[in-house]
PDB file of C-alpha atoms in Angstrom:
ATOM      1  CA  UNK A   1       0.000   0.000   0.000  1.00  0.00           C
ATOM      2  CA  UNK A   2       1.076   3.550  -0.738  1.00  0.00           C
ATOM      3  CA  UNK A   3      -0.689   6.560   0.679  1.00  0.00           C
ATOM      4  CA  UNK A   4      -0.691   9.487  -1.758  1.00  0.00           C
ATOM      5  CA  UNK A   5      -1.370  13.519  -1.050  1.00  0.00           C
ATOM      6  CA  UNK A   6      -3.058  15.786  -3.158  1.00  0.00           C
ATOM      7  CA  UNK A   7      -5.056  19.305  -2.536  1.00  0.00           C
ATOM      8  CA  UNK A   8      -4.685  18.415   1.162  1.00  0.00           C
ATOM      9  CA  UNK A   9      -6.042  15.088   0.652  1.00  0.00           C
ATOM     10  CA  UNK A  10      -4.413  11.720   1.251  1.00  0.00           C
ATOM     11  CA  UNK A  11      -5.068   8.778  -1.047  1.00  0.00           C
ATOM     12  CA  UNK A  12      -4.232   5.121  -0.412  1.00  0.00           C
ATOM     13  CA  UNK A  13      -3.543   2.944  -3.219  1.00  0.00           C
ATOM     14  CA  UNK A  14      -2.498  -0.885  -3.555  1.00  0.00           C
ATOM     15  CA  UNK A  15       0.022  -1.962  -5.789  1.00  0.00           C
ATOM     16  CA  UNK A  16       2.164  -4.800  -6.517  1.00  0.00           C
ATOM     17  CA  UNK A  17       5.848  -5.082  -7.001  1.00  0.00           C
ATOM     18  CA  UNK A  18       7.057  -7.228 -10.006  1.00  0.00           C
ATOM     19  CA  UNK A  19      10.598  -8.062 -11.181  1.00  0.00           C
ATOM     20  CA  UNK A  20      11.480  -5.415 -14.042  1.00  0.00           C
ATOM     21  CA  UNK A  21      11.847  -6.956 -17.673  1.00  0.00           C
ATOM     22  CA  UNK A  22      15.157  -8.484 -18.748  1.00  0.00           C
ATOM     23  CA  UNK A  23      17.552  -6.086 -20.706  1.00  0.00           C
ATOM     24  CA  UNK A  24      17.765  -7.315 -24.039  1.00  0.00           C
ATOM     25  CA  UNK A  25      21.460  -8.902 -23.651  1.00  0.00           C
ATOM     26  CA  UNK A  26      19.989 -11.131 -21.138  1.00  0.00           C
ATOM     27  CA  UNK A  27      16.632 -11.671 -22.493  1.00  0.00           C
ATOM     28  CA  UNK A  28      15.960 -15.665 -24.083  1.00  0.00           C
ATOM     29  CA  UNK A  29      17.385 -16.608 -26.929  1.00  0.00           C
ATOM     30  CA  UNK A  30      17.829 -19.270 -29.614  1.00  0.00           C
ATOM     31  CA  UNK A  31      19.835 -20.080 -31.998  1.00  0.00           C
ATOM     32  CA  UNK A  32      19.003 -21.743 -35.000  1.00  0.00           C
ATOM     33  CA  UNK A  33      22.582 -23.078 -37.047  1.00  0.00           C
ATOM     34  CA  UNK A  34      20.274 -24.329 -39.687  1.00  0.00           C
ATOM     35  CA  UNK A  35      19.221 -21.235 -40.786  1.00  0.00           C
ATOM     36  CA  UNK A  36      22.223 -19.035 -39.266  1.00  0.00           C
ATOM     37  CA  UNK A  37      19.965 -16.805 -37.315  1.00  0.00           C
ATOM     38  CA  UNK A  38      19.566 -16.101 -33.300  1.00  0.00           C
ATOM     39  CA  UNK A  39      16.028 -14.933 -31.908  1.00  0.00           C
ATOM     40  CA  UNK A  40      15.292 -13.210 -28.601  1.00  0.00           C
ATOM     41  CA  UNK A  41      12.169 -12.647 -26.814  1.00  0.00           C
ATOM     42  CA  UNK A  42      11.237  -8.838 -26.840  1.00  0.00           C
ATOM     43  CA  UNK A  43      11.414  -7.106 -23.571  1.00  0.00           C
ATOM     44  CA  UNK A  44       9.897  -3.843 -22.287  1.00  0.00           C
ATOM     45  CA  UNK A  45      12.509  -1.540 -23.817  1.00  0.00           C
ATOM     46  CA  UNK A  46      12.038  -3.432 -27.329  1.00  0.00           C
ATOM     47  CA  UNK A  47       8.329  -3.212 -27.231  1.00  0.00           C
ATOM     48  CA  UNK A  48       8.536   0.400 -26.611  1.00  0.00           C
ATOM     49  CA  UNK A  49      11.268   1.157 -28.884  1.00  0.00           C
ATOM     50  CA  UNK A  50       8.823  -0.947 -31.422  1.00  0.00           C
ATOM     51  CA  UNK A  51       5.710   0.435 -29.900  1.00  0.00           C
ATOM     52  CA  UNK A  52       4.090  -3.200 -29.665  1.00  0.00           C
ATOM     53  CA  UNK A  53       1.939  -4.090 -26.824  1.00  0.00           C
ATOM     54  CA  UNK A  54       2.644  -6.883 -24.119  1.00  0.00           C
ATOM     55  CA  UNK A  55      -0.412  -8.860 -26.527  1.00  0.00           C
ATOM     56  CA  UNK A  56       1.688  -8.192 -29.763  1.00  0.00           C
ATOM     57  CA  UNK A  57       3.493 -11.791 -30.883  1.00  0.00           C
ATOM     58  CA  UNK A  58       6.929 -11.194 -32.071  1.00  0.00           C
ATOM     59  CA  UNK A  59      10.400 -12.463 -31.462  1.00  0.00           C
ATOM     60  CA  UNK A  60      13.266 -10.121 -32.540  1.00  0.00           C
ATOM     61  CA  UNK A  61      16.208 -11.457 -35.044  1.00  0.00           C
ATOM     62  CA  UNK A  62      19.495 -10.352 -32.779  1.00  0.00           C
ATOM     63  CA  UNK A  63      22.299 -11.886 -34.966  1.00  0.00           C
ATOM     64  CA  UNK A  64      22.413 -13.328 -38.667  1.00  0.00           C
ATOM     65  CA  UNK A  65      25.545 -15.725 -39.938  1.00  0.00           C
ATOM     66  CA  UNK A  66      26.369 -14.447 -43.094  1.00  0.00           C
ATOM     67  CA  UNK A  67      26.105 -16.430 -45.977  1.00  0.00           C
ATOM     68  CA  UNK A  68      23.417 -18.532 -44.486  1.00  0.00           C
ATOM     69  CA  UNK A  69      19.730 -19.196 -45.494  1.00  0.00           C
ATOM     70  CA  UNK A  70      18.214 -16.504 -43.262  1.00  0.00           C
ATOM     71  CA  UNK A  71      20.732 -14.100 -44.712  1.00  0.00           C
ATOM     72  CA  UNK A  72      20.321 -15.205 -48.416  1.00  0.00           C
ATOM     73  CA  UNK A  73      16.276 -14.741 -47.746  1.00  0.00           C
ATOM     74  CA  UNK A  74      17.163 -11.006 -46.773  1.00  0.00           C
ATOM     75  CA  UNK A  75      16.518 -11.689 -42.932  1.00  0.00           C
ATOM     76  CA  UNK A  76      17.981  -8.907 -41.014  1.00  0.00           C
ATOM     77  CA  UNK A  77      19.302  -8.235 -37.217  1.00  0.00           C
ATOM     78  CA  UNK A  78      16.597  -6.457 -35.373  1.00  0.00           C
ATOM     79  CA  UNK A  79      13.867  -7.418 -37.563  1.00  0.00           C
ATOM     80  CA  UNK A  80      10.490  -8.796 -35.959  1.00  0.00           C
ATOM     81  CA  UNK A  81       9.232 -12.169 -36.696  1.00  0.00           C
ATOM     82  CA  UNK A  82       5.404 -11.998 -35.510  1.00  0.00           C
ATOM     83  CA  UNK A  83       4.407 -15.269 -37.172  1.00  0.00           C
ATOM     84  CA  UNK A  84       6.184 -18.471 -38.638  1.00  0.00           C
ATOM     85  CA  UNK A  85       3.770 -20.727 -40.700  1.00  0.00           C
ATOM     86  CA  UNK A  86       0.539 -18.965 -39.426  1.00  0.00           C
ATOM     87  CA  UNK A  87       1.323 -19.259 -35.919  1.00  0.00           C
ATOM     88  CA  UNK A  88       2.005 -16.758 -33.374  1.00  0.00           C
ATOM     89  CA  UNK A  89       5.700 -16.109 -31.474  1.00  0.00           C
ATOM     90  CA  UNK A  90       5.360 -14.842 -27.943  1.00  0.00           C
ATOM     91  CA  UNK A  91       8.702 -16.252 -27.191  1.00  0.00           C
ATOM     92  CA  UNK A  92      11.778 -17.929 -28.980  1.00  0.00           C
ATOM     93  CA  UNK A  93      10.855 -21.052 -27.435  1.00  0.00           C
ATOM     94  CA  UNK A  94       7.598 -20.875 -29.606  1.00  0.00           C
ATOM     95  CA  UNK A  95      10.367 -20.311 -32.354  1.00  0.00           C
ATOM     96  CA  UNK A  96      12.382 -23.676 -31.381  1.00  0.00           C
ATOM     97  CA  UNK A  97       9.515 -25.634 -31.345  1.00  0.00           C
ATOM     98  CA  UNK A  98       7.601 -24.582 -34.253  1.00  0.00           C
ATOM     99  CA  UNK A  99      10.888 -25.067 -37.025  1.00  0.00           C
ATOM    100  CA  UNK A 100      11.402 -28.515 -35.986  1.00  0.00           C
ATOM    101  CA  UNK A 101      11.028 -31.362 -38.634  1.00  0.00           C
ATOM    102  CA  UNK A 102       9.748 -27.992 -41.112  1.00  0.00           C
ATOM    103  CA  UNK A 103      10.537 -28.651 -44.979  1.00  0.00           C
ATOM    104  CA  UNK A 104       9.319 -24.753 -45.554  1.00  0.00           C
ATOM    105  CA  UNK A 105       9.093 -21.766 -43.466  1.00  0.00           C
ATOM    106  CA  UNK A 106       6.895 -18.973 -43.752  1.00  0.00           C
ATOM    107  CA  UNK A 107       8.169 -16.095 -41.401  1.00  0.00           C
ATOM    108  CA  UNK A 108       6.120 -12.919 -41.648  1.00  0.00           C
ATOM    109  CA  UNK A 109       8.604  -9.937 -40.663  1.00  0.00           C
ATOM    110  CA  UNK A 110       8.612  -6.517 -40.141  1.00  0.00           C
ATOM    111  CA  UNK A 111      10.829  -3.952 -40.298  1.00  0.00           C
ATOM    112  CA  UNK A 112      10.185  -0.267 -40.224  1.00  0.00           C
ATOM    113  CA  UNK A 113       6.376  -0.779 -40.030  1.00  0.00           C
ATOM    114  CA  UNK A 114       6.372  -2.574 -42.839  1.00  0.00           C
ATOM    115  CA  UNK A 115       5.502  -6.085 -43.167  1.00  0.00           C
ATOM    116  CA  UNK A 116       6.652  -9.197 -45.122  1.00  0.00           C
ATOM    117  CA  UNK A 117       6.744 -12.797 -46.291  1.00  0.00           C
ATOM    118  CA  UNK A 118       9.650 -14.504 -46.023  1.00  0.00           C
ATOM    119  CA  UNK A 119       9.844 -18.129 -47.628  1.00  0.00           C
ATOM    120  CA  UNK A 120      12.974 -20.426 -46.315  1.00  0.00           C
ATOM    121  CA  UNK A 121      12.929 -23.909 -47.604  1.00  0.00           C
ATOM    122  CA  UNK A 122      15.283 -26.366 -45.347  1.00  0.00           C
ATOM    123  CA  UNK A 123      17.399 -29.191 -45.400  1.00  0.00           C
ATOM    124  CA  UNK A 124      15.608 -32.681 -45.983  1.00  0.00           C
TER     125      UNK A 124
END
């Protein structure tokens, strides 16, 4: 509880105390070698940076190995992924899980409020 003053009058609110977000360097991540990308979960400073919602999906592309499919499909580092075959990322986990056994991704990006498609066809 917090008790508040204003005009001469005292308010008492209740509030609760939560953990602050993750800075980005320490926020999940994973690593995909098969298509030479790493994805983080967005954090507060992200999402405002972004200006996407705690409900917004999206992952954020932090690193890119050149020469690899995500680079030769014009993936770049701090791009959003919001979706990857139709489905919504909250977190890079959803990422990890969704790729798996995948002959074709879909990844819809954006970048500078703009949105794309982005087709990646993997290993067999």
């Amino acid at each position: 509880k917090a008790e508040f003053f204003n005009n001469g009058e005292s308010f008492t609110r209740e509030f609760e105390v939560v953990q602050s977000p993750p800075h980005y360097d320490s926020a999940a991540q994973y690593k995909s070698e098969p298509l030479g990308l790493t994805v983080r979960d967005l954090t507060y400073e992200v999402r405002r940076h972004y200006q996407k919602t705690s409900d917004d999906p999206g992952i954020i592309v932090s690193k890119i190995e050149q020469g690899s499919k995500a680079s030769v499909a014009g993936i770049k580092p701090y791009e959003i992924i919001t979706q990857l075959n139709d489905q919504p990322l909250k977190s890079s986990d959803d990422f990890e899980k969704l790729i798996e056994g995948q002959e074709e991704l879909r990844l819809s990006v954006e970048r500078m409020n703009k949105r794309r498609i982005v087709r990646i066809r993997m290993a067999k």
